[in-house]
mmCIF file of C-alpha atoms in Angstrom:
data_model
loop_
_atom_site.group_PDB
_atom_site.id
_atom_site.type_symbol
_atom_site.label_atom_id
_atom_site.label_comp_id
_atom_site.label_asym_id
_atom_site.label_seq_id
_atom_site.Cartn_x
_atom_site.Cartn_y
_atom_site.Cartn_z
ATOM 1 C CA MET X 147 0.000 0.000 0.000
ATOM 2 C CA ILE X 148 1.252 3.459 -0.968
ATOM 3 C CA TYR X 149 -0.170 5.864 1.576
ATOM 4 C CA MET X 150 -0.919 9.347 0.222
ATOM 5 C CA ASP X 151 -3.834 10.319 2.451
ATOM 6 C CA ASN X 152 -1.896 12.363 4.998
ATOM 7 C CA HIS X 153 -4.595 15.043 5.312
ATOM 8 C CA SER X 154 -6.840 12.382 6.867
ATOM 9 C CA THR X 155 -4.256 11.158 9.329
ATOM 10 C CA THR X 156 -0.551 10.454 9.505
ATOM 11 C CA ARG X 157 1.506 7.466 10.547
ATOM 12 C CA VAL X 158 2.862 7.779 14.088
ATOM 13 C CA ASP X 159 6.557 8.526 13.760
ATOM 14 C CA PRO X 160 8.660 5.731 15.379
ATOM 15 C CA ARG X 161 10.452 8.400 17.417
ATOM 16 C CA VAL X 162 7.112 9.521 18.811
ATOM 17 C CA LEU X 163 5.993 5.973 19.583
ATOM 18 C CA ALA X 164 9.243 5.329 21.453
ATOM 19 C CA VAL X 165 8.667 8.163 23.933
ATOM 20 C CA MET X 166 5.017 7.142 24.449
ATOM 21 C CA LEU X 167 5.476 3.450 25.249
ATOM 22 C CA PRO X 168 6.846 3.799 28.807
ATOM 23 C CA TRP X 169 3.755 5.769 29.817
ATOM 24 C CA PHE X 170 1.550 2.836 28.764
ATOM 25 C CA ASN X 171 3.276 -0.050 30.507
ATOM 26 C CA GLU X 172 5.802 1.325 33.023
ATOM 27 C CA SER X 173 4.800 4.734 34.403
ATOM 28 C CA TYR X 174 1.099 4.277 33.757
ATOM 29 C CA ALA X 175 -0.354 6.141 36.749
ATOM 30 C CA ASN X 176 -3.078 8.761 36.603
ATOM 31 C CA ALA X 177 -1.602 12.266 36.456
ATOM 32 C CA GLY X 178 -4.166 13.274 39.074
ATOM 33 C CA SER X 179 -2.893 10.716 41.585
ATOM 34 C CA ILE X 180 -0.297 12.919 43.229
ATOM 35 C CA THR X 181 -0.277 10.986 46.531
ATOM 36 C CA HIS X 182 2.358 8.595 45.155
ATOM 37 C CA GLU X 183 5.516 8.816 43.090
ATOM 38 C CA MET X 184 4.121 7.241 39.899
ATOM 39 C CA GLY X 185 1.268 9.720 39.817
ATOM 40 C CA ARG X 186 3.590 12.634 40.437
ATOM 41 C CA ALA X 187 5.852 11.423 37.615
ATOM 42 C CA ALA X 188 2.875 11.360 35.229
ATOM 43 C CA ARG X 189 1.834 14.828 36.337
ATOM 44 C CA GLN X 190 5.366 16.104 35.745
ATOM 45 C CA ALA X 191 5.464 14.507 32.302
ATOM 46 C CA VAL X 192 2.325 16.446 31.344
ATOM 47 C CA ALA X 193 3.788 19.659 32.745
ATOM 48 C CA ASP X 194 7.044 19.146 30.853
ATOM 49 C CA ALA X 195 5.186 18.387 27.622
ATOM 50 C CA ARG X 196 3.019 21.479 28.021
ATOM 51 C CA ALA X 197 6.069 23.677 28.592
ATOM 52 C CA GLN X 198 7.925 22.243 25.601
ATOM 53 C CA MET X 199 4.881 22.628 23.343
ATOM 54 C CA ALA X 200 4.408 26.207 24.532
ATOM 55 C CA ALA X 201 8.020 26.979 23.643
ATOM 56 C CA CYS X 202 7.487 25.584 20.125
ATOM 57 C CA LEU X 203 4.493 27.867 19.585
ATOM 58 C CA GLY X 204 5.702 30.993 21.353
ATOM 59 C CA VAL X 205 3.022 30.906 24.074
ATOM 60 C CA SER X 206 2.898 30.377 27.826
ATOM 61 C CA ASP X 207 2.161 27.033 29.492
ATOM 62 C CA GLU X 208 -1.202 28.020 30.932
ATOM 63 C CA GLU X 209 -2.480 29.008 27.494
ATOM 64 C CA LEU X 210 -2.570 25.371 26.273
ATOM 65 C CA VAL X 211 -5.538 23.144 27.086
ATOM 66 C CA PHE X 212 -5.248 19.465 26.135
ATOM 67 C CA THR X 213 -8.323 17.883 24.543
ATOM 68 C CA SER X 214 -9.253 14.706 22.665
ATOM 69 C CA GLY X 215 -8.567 16.326 19.286
ATOM 70 C CA ALA X 216 -9.287 19.305 17.083
ATOM 71 C CA THR X 217 -13.025 18.621 16.896
ATOM 72 C CA GLU X 218 -13.336 19.016 20.648
ATOM 73 C CA SER X 219 -10.986 22.003 20.574
ATOM 74 C CA ASN X 220 -13.146 23.729 17.942
ATOM 75 C CA ASN X 221 -16.316 23.044 19.915
ATOM 76 C CA LEU X 222 -14.764 24.291 23.143
ATOM 77 C CA ALA X 223 -13.539 27.452 21.432
ATOM 78 C CA LEU X 224 -16.733 28.326 19.565
ATOM 79 C CA ARG X 225 -19.407 27.148 21.968
ATOM 80 C CA GLY X 226 -17.330 27.980 25.026
ATOM 81 C CA ILE X 227 -16.843 31.625 24.104
ATOM 82 C CA ALA X 228 -20.333 32.137 22.641
ATOM 83 C CA GLU X 229 -22.225 30.555 25.531
ATOM 84 C CA ARG X 230 -20.335 32.723 28.008
ATOM 85 C CA GLU X 231 -20.532 35.957 26.044
ATOM 86 C CA LEU X 232 -24.174 35.698 24.963
ATOM 87 C CA GLU X 233 -25.253 36.575 28.483
ATOM 88 C CA ARG X 234 -22.341 38.842 29.411
ATOM 89 C CA SER X 235 -21.860 41.134 26.406
ATOM 90 C CA GLY X 236 -24.933 40.522 24.297
ATOM 91 C CA LYS X 237 -22.815 40.145 21.153
ATOM 92 C CA ARG X 238 -24.532 37.638 18.861
ATOM 93 C CA HIS X 239 -22.712 37.865 15.536
ATOM 94 C CA ILE X 240 -20.024 35.445 14.320
ATOM 95 C CA VAL X 241 -18.198 35.423 10.980
ATOM 96 C CA SER X 242 -16.789 32.285 9.374
ATOM 97 C CA VAL X 243 -16.051 30.833 5.924
ATOM 98 C CA VAL X 244 -18.095 28.485 3.721
ATOM 99 C CA THR X 245 -15.125 26.109 3.295
ATOM 100 C CA GLU X 246 -14.561 25.458 7.004
ATOM 101 C CA HIS X 247 -14.339 21.927 8.383
ATOM 102 C CA ARG X 248 -17.554 20.404 9.685
ATOM 103 C CA ALA X 249 -16.077 20.638 13.180
ATOM 104 C CA VAL X 250 -16.541 24.410 12.849
ATOM 105 C CA ILE X 251 -19.635 24.529 10.635
ATOM 106 C CA ASP X 252 -21.766 22.242 12.811
ATOM 107 C CA PRO X 253 -21.080 23.994 16.154
ATOM 108 C CA LEU X 254 -21.889 27.318 14.499
ATOM 109 C CA ARG X 255 -25.135 25.889 13.148
ATOM 110 C CA ARG X 256 -25.971 24.739 16.663
ATOM 111 C CA LEU X 257 -25.274 28.243 17.979
ATOM 112 C CA SER X 258 -27.473 29.757 15.273
ATOM 113 C CA GLN X 259 -30.395 27.827 16.776
ATOM 114 C CA ARG X 260 -29.752 29.725 20.009
ATOM 115 C CA GLY X 261 -29.987 33.143 18.395
ATOM 116 C CA VAL X 262 -26.440 33.631 17.160
ATOM 117 C CA GLU X 263 -26.265 35.167 13.692
ATOM 118 C CA VAL X 264 -23.543 33.642 11.504
ATOM 119 C CA THR X 265 -22.213 35.362 8.377
ATOM 120 C CA TRP X 266 -20.545 32.930 5.946
ATOM 121 C CA LEU X 267 -17.828 34.464 3.808
ATOM 122 C CA PRO X 268 -17.367 33.168 0.229
ATOM 123 C CA VAL X 269 -13.961 32.281 -1.192
ATOM 124 C CA ARG X 270 -12.267 33.153 -4.447
ATOM 125 C CA PRO X 271 -13.554 30.828 -7.192
ATOM 126 C CA GLN X 272 -11.859 28.121 -9.178
ATOM 127 C CA GLY X 273 -9.770 29.592 -11.996
ATOM 128 C CA MET X 274 -8.272 32.381 -9.937
ATOM 129 C CA PRO X 275 -4.644 31.934 -8.818
ATOM 130 C CA ASP X 276 -5.650 32.197 -5.151
ATOM 131 C CA ALA X 277 -8.810 30.081 -5.428
ATOM 132 C CA GLY X 278 -10.123 29.209 -1.980
ATOM 133 C CA ARG X 279 -8.753 32.277 -0.183
ATOM 134 C CA ILE X 280 -11.031 34.838 1.396
ATOM 135 C CA ASP X 281 -11.164 38.500 0.402
ATOM 136 C CA LEU X 282 -10.043 40.612 3.359
ATOM 137 C CA ASP X 283 -12.136 43.546 2.139
ATOM 138 C CA GLN X 284 -15.241 41.342 2.366
ATOM 139 C CA LEU X 285 -14.306 40.439 5.918
ATOM 140 C CA ILE X 286 -13.980 44.116 6.790
ATOM 141 C CA ASP X 287 -17.382 44.831 5.249
ATOM 142 C CA VAL X 288 -19.251 42.234 7.341
ATOM 143 C CA LEU X 289 -17.776 43.142 10.737
ATOM 144 C CA ARG X 290 -20.310 44.861 13.001
ATOM 145 C CA GLU X 291 -20.535 46.419 16.439
ATOM 146 C CA ASP X 292 -22.043 43.194 17.779
ATOM 147 C CA THR X 293 -19.504 40.874 16.106
ATOM 148 C CA LEU X 294 -18.159 38.597 18.802
ATOM 149 C CA LEU X 295 -15.867 36.286 16.896
ATOM 150 C CA VAL X 296 -14.275 35.505 13.523
ATOM 151 C CA SER X 297 -13.378 31.859 12.841
ATOM 152 C CA VAL X 298 -11.168 31.066 9.829
ATOM 153 C CA MET X 299 -9.296 27.847 9.108
ATOM 154 C CA LEU X 300 -5.578 28.389 8.510
ATOM 155 C CA ALA X 301 -5.048 25.581 5.962
ATOM 156 C CA ASN X 302 -7.903 23.726 4.299
ATOM 157 C CA ASN X 303 -8.056 19.945 4.648
ATOM 158 C CA GLU X 304 -9.266 19.344 1.071
ATOM 159 C CA ILE X 305 -7.614 21.880 -1.233
ATOM 160 C CA GLY X 306 -4.712 22.869 1.020
ATOM 161 C CA VAL X 307 -5.361 26.599 0.625
ATOM 162 C CA VAL X 308 -3.631 28.757 3.249
ATOM 163 C CA GLN X 309 -5.490 31.837 4.454
ATOM 164 C CA PRO X 310 -3.823 35.195 5.306
ATOM 165 C CA PHE X 311 -3.583 34.290 8.992
ATOM 166 C CA ALA X 312 -1.591 37.233 10.351
ATOM 167 C CA GLU X 313 -3.627 39.798 8.419
ATOM 168 C CA ILE X 314 -6.919 38.371 9.702
ATOM 169 C CA ALA X 315 -5.623 38.348 13.279
ATOM 170 C CA GLN X 316 -4.431 41.945 13.089
ATOM 171 C CA LEU X 317 -7.697 43.085 11.530
ATOM 172 C CA CYS X 318 -9.730 41.411 14.263
ATOM 173 C CA GLN X 319 -7.542 42.881 16.977
ATOM 174 C CA SER X 320 -7.929 46.379 15.531
ATOM 175 C CA ARG X 321 -11.723 46.000 15.570
ATOM 176 C CA GLY X 322 -11.964 44.463 19.038
ATOM 177 C CA VAL X 323 -13.210 41.124 17.682
ATOM 178 C CA LEU X 324 -11.999 37.736 18.909
ATOM 179 C CA PHE X 325 -10.258 35.507 16.350
ATOM 180 C CA HIS X 326 -10.435 31.703 16.402
ATOM 181 C CA CYS X 327 -8.415 29.608 13.960
ATOM 182 C CA ASP X 328 -8.674 25.900 13.181
ATOM 183 C CA ALA X 329 -4.989 25.246 12.462
ATOM 184 C CA THR X 330 -5.204 21.448 12.447
ATOM 185 C CA GLN X 331 -3.658 21.004 9.009
ATOM 186 C CA ALA X 332 -1.082 23.757 9.475
ATOM 187 C CA VAL X 333 0.697 23.342 12.815
ATOM 188 C CA GLY X 334 4.135 21.870 12.195
ATOM 189 C CA LYS X 335 3.825 22.326 8.433
ATOM 190 C CA ILE X 336 4.064 26.092 7.959
ATOM 191 C CA PRO X 337 5.844 28.757 10.056
ATOM 192 C CA LEU X 338 3.699 29.659 13.053
ATOM 193 C CA ASP X 339 4.688 31.943 15.943
ATOM 194 C CA LEU X 340 1.723 32.774 18.146
ATOM 195 C CA HIS X 341 3.816 35.272 20.099
ATOM 196 C CA THR X 342 3.747 37.680 17.159
ATOM 197 C CA VAL X 343 0.279 36.953 15.742
ATOM 198 C CA PRO X 344 -2.661 38.179 17.888
ATOM 199 C CA VAL X 345 -4.872 35.111 17.493
ATOM 200 C CA ASP X 346 -7.109 34.462 20.523
ATOM 201 C CA LEU X 347 -8.055 30.804 20.108
ATOM 202 C CA LEU X 348 -6.321 28.147 17.998
ATOM 203 C CA SER X 349 -7.219 24.457 17.591
ATOM 204 C CA PHE X 350 -4.921 21.637 16.509
ATOM 205 C CA SER X 351 -4.431 17.887 16.776
ATOM 206 C CA ALA X 352 -1.572 15.387 17.125
ATOM 207 C CA HIS X 353 -2.543 12.916 14.436
ATOM 208 C CA LYS X 354 -1.997 15.380 11.586
ATOM 209 C CA MET X 355 1.677 15.796 12.548
ATOM 210 C CA TYR X 356 2.776 12.146 12.947
ATOM 211 C CA GLY X 357 1.547 11.898 16.518
ATOM 212 C CA PRO X 358 -1.166 9.709 18.087
ATOM 213 C CA LYS X 359 -4.906 9.925 17.488
ATOM 214 C CA GLY X 360 -7.194 10.991 20.290
ATOM 215 C CA VAL X 361 -5.259 13.972 21.616
ATOM 216 C CA GLY X 362 -5.345 17.633 20.619
ATOM 217 C CA ALA X 363 -5.039 21.075 22.110
ATOM 218 C CA LEU X 364 -6.694 24.459 22.238
ATOM 219 C CA PHE X 365 -4.609 27.590 22.615
ATOM 220 C CA VAL X 366 -6.513 30.142 24.719
ATOM 221 C CA ARG X 367 -4.785 33.515 24.911
ATOM 222 C CA GLN X 368 -4.556 34.776 28.479
ATOM 223 C CA LYS X 369 -3.866 38.438 27.729
ATOM 224 C CA ARG X 370 -5.772 41.435 26.279
ATOM 225 C CA PRO X 371 -7.680 40.555 28.608
ATOM 226 C CA ARG X 372 -7.828 36.958 29.886
ATOM 227 C CA LEU X 373 -10.277 34.884 27.833
ATOM 228 C CA ARG X 374 -12.865 32.877 29.718
ATOM 229 C CA LEU X 375 -14.754 29.952 28.198
ATOM 230 C CA GLN X 376 -17.769 27.954 29.287
ATOM 231 C CA PRO X 377 -16.557 24.330 29.666
ATOM 232 C CA LEU X 378 -18.293 21.641 27.614
ATOM 233 C CA LEU X 379 -17.664 18.931 30.220
ATOM 234 C CA ASP X 380 -18.307 18.895 33.946
ATOM 235 C CA GLY X 381 -16.190 16.732 36.194
ATOM 236 C CA GLY X 382 -12.856 16.811 37.941
ATOM 237 C CA GLY X 383 -11.854 20.272 36.741
ATOM 238 C CA GLN X 384 -8.673 19.258 34.953
ATOM 239 C CA GLU X 385 -6.981 21.559 32.416
ATOM 240 C CA PHE X 386 -7.559 24.796 34.336
ATOM 241 C CA GLY X 387 -11.211 23.865 34.747
ATOM 242 C CA LEU X 388 -11.813 23.947 30.980
ATOM 243 C CA ARG X 389 -11.626 20.241 30.137
ATOM 244 C CA SER X 390 -12.509 17.726 32.826
ATOM 245 C CA GLY X 391 -11.362 14.140 32.414
ATOM 246 C CA THR X 392 -8.375 11.913 33.112
ATOM 247 C CA LEU X 393 -5.390 13.193 31.178
ATOM 248 C CA ASN X 394 -4.068 11.092 28.299
ATOM 249 C CA VAL X 395 -0.450 11.060 29.477
ATOM 250 C CA PRO X 396 1.023 8.878 26.675
ATOM 251 C CA GLY X 397 -0.878 10.879 24.075
ATOM 252 C CA ILE X 398 0.220 14.237 25.489
ATOM 253 C CA VAL X 399 3.860 13.147 25.682
ATOM 254 C CA GLY X 400 3.698 11.860 22.104
ATOM 255 C CA PHE X 401 1.879 14.978 20.920
ATOM 256 C CA CYS X 402 4.606 17.210 22.292
ATOM 257 C CA HIS X 403 7.412 15.153 20.782
ATOM 258 C CA ALA X 404 5.653 15.062 17.411
ATOM 259 C CA LEU X 405 5.408 18.861 17.420
ATOM 260 C CA GLN X 406 9.049 19.268 18.407
ATOM 261 C CA ILE X 407 10.148 17.038 15.513
ATOM 262 C CA ALA X 408 7.842 18.808 13.060
ATOM 263 C CA VAL X 409 9.070 22.272 14.039
ATOM 264 C CA ALA X 410 12.748 21.264 13.953
ATOM 265 C CA ASP X 411 12.513 19.495 10.594
ATOM 266 C CA ARG X 412 9.960 21.780 8.932
ATOM 267 C CA PRO X 413 12.113 23.875 6.545
ATOM 268 C CA ALA X 414 13.880 20.920 4.921
ATOM 269 C CA GLU X 415 10.826 18.662 5.087
ATOM 270 C CA GLU X 416 8.516 21.263 3.567
ATOM 271 C CA LEU X 417 10.890 21.681 0.625
ATOM 272 C CA ARG X 418 11.271 17.921 0.126
ATOM 273 C CA ILE X 419 7.528 17.277 0.212
ATOM 274 C CA ARG X 420 6.803 20.179 -2.135
ATOM 275 C CA GLN X 421 9.305 18.767 -4.638
ATOM 276 C CA LEU X 422 7.597 15.370 -4.461
ATOM 277 C CA ARG X 423 4.192 17.010 -4.899
ATOM 278 C CA ASP X 424 5.309 19.081 -7.876
ATOM 279 C CA ASP X 425 6.952 16.046 -9.494
ATOM 280 C CA LEU X 426 3.736 14.068 -9.081
ATOM 281 C CA TRP X 427 1.703 16.935 -10.551
ATOM 282 C CA GLN X 428 3.987 17.344 -13.569
ATOM 283 C CA ARG X 429 3.997 13.614 -14.339
ATOM 284 C CA LEU X 430 0.226 13.356 -14.081
ATOM 285 C CA ARG X 431 -0.273 16.473 -16.161
ATOM 286 C CA GLN X 432 1.933 15.032 -18.920
ATOM 287 C CA GLN X 433 -0.249 11.931 -19.043
ATOM 288 C CA HIS X 434 -3.706 13.364 -18.379
ATOM 289 C CA GLY X 435 -3.375 17.120 -18.895
ATOM 290 C CA ASP X 436 -6.041 17.326 -21.590
ATOM 291 C CA TRP X 437 -8.804 16.454 -19.165
ATOM 292 C CA MET X 438 -7.298 16.665 -15.670
ATOM 293 C CA THR X 439 -7.403 19.956 -13.740
ATOM 294 C CA LEU X 440 -6.107 21.202 -10.414
ATOM 295 C CA ASN X 441 -8.700 22.246 -7.838
ATOM 296 C CA GLY X 442 -7.797 25.127 -5.547
ATOM 297 C CA PRO X 443 -4.959 27.638 -5.569
ATOM 298 C CA ALA X 444 -2.095 27.594 -8.062
ATOM 299 C CA LEU X 445 1.106 25.787 -7.136
ATOM 300 C CA SER X 446 3.213 28.756 -8.233
ATOM 301 C CA ASN X 447 2.950 30.592 -4.882
ATOM 302 C CA PRO X 448 4.134 28.402 -1.969
ATOM 303 C CA GLU X 449 2.322 30.634 0.521
ATOM 304 C CA TRP X 450 -1.072 29.792 -0.936
ATOM 305 C CA ARG X 451 -1.070 26.014 -0.568
ATOM 306 C CA LEU X 452 0.193 23.286 1.762
ATOM 307 C CA ALA X 453 3.329 21.668 0.366
ATOM 308 C CA GLY X 454 1.905 18.134 0.214
ATOM 309 C CA ASN X 455 -1.553 18.882 -1.171
ATOM 310 C CA LEU X 456 -3.026 18.072 -4.578
ATOM 311 C CA ASN X 457 -6.731 18.034 -5.383
ATOM 312 C CA LEU X 458 -7.363 16.822 -8.929
ATOM 313 C CA CYS X 459 -10.447 16.615 -11.108
ATOM 314 C CA PHE X 460 -10.478 13.774 -13.665
ATOM 315 C CA ARG X 461 -13.357 14.866 -15.846
ATOM 316 C CA GLY X 462 -15.782 12.109 -16.721
ATOM 317 C CA ILE X 463 -14.537 9.610 -14.124
ATOM 318 C CA LEU X 464 -16.000 9.331 -10.642
ATOM 319 C CA GLY X 465 -13.304 9.642 -8.006
ATOM 320 C CA GLU X 466 -14.681 6.640 -6.110
ATOM 321 C CA THR X 467 -14.603 4.535 -9.286
ATOM 322 C CA LEU X 468 -11.014 5.525 -9.906
ATOM 323 C CA MET X 469 -10.030 4.533 -6.378
ATOM 324 C CA LEU X 470 -11.639 1.114 -6.781
ATOM 325 C CA HIS X 471 -9.273 0.441 -9.691
ATOM 326 C CA MET X 472 -6.138 1.318 -7.719
ATOM 327 C CA PRO X 473 -6.488 -0.446 -4.345
ATOM 328 C CA GLU X 474 -2.735 -0.252 -3.790
ATOM 329 C CA LEU X 475 -2.887 3.566 -3.548
ATOM 330 C CA ALA X 476 -4.426 5.222 -0.486
ATOM 331 C CA VAL X 477 -5.947 8.578 -1.473
ATOM 332 C CA SER X 478 -9.415 10.023 -0.876
ATOM 333 C CA SER X 479 -12.256 11.803 -2.596
ATOM 334 C CA GLY X 480 -12.763 14.359 0.175
ATOM 335 C CA SER X 481 -12.614 14.865 3.913
ATOM 336 C CA ALA X 482 -12.275 11.663 5.915
ATOM 337 C CA CYS X 483 -14.539 13.192 8.556
ATOM 338 C CA THR X 484 -17.457 13.213 6.099
ATOM 339 C CA ALA X 485 -16.638 10.022 4.198
ATOM 340 C CA THR X 486 -19.980 8.450 5.169
ATOM 341 C CA ASP X 487 -21.895 11.471 3.815
ATOM 342 C CA ALA X 488 -23.018 10.982 0.218
ATOM 343 C CA ALA X 489 -23.259 14.734 -0.376
ATOM 344 C CA PRO X 490 -20.572 16.216 -2.647
ATOM 345 C CA SER X 491 -17.727 18.193 -1.059
ATOM 346 C CA HIS X 492 -18.955 21.557 0.200
ATOM 347 C CA VAL X 493 -15.413 22.895 -0.235
ATOM 348 C CA LEU X 494 -15.257 22.154 -3.960
ATOM 349 C CA LEU X 495 -18.821 23.365 -4.466
ATOM 350 C CA ALA X 496 -17.823 26.636 -2.808
ATOM 351 C CA LEU X 497 -15.133 27.061 -5.476
ATOM 352 C CA GLY X 498 -17.881 26.991 -8.110
ATOM 353 C CA LEU X 499 -17.382 23.430 -9.387
ATOM 354 C CA ASN X 500 -20.515 21.600 -10.474
ATOM 355 C CA GLU X 501 -21.479 18.324 -8.809
ATOM 356 C CA ASP X 502 -20.092 16.172 -11.620
ATOM 357 C CA SER X 503 -16.676 17.803 -11.318
ATOM 358 C CA VAL X 504 -16.756 17.531 -7.542
ATOM 359 C CA ARG X 505 -17.517 13.808 -7.698
ATOM 360 C CA SER X 506 -14.702 13.373 -10.234
ATOM 361 C CA SER X 507 -12.073 14.742 -7.873
ATOM 362 C CA LEU X 508 -9.355 13.091 -5.802
ATOM 363 C CA ARG X 509 -7.418 14.480 -2.841
ATOM 364 C CA ILE X 510 -3.766 13.501 -2.510
ATOM 365 C CA GLY X 511 -1.787 14.307 0.623
ATOM 366 C CA LEU X 512 1.939 13.607 0.594
ATOM 367 C CA GLY X 513 3.889 13.447 3.817
ATOM 368 C CA ARG X 514 7.014 12.595 5.765
ATOM 369 C CA PHE X 515 7.253 8.948 4.783
ATOM 370 C CA ASN X 516 6.585 9.292 1.048
ATOM 371 C CA THR X 517 9.492 8.763 -1.353
ATOM 372 C CA PRO X 518 10.322 9.527 -4.996
ATOM 373 C CA GLU X 519 9.856 5.827 -5.754
ATOM 374 C CA GLU X 520 6.316 5.994 -4.376
ATOM 375 C CA VAL X 521 5.579 8.988 -6.585
ATOM 376 C CA GLU X 522 6.559 6.917 -9.622
ATOM 377 C CA LEU X 523 4.378 4.040 -8.458
ATOM 378 C CA ALA X 524 1.462 6.400 -7.808
ATOM 379 C CA VAL X 525 1.711 7.838 -11.321
ATOM 380 C CA ALA X 526 1.672 4.331 -12.780
ATOM 381 C CA SER X 527 -1.228 3.285 -10.556
ATOM 382 C CA ILE X 528 -3.368 6.277 -11.474
ATOM 383 C CA GLY X 529 -2.520 5.892 -15.149
ATOM 384 C CA SER X 530 -3.487 2.218 -15.127
ATOM 385 C CA ALA X 531 -6.716 2.946 -13.282
ATOM 386 C CA VAL X 532 -7.689 5.676 -15.726
ATOM 387 C CA LYS X 533 -7.121 3.345 -18.704
ATOM 388 C CA GLN X 534 -9.224 0.616 -17.113
ATOM 389 C CA VAL X 535 -12.117 2.944 -16.347
ATOM 390 C CA MET X 536 -12.025 4.581 -19.770
ATOM 391 C CA ALA X 537 -12.015 1.167 -21.453
ATOM 392 C CA GLN X 538 -15.194 0.253 -19.580
ATOM 393 C CA GLN X 539 -17.053 3.424 -20.533
#
């Protein structure tokens, strides 16, 4: 199997697994059990991991809340701030983007049933060099006196488009509006220093950066002034009272180590993966360029798109049919989080593609463990699958 579905999840790096294992079968105590040495060791491991992660991101320790993943982090950020502020400030307007992940869209829809008004920003359409990006002037136009929050994903999980993160943060700060960012696909893959960018809330997850599944974090800025959220869970009051529940010590330790590796290796790894991606694109375009198109932003500007992302439309061939004819290649036809939903990708529809084109698209996500040899095999696999499908039509 050639795995090129790294936007869905990543393989746990062996270096990450190695630091996690002792916390499963040797020092396995509950980090809340501080009456004995094993419990205190687990508690210290969490504290050390939090401090090391904070240093990687340019934040303070108490600004990081560990969760079960980015979905929980998004819900805690959006519902936590809205449910607290609805009564306190009376602000009931939130701005987001039509191409957000369902982990942002669905909580906002839930809030809209409680009287919150949500404005959904469009994105630049397919055919423009920066397809998928928002227009900052449109964001300025929709901000109001009662705007509580702006929520914009940093890097999209389907088309890899990277939004103007720093500019959005600075705009929100200048207007006195909170800014939440789902950075799940971006942390560890693009430069990110939260010390210099005035984002208020930022969600991310370990399993997108070669760490374990089931652990994530929410950055909650504690200055200008201290942000307060309504917890989603009641219980033991762990994580500064924001996220009750027994801490996942092995996951947190692995999460931290995965981030440290990603940050240290990012410049060279980003270049290597981009070269693999561009080689794959060029080879496929030589074979199928007459009827294959690229969805999303152009590859010419590295700042517009994640290094490992390709989203391709093979006109006239259903993406699912194509995948059935290349079982040795792991790619996807959209977000893994909505794979059981028969509806076409809302992200590609937002670019202006029709349903036929959307259903004829494949998402490819290259990552740390992909090689030039696998790129060659992927080209051959896709080419063979296309020939088989076309012969049957």
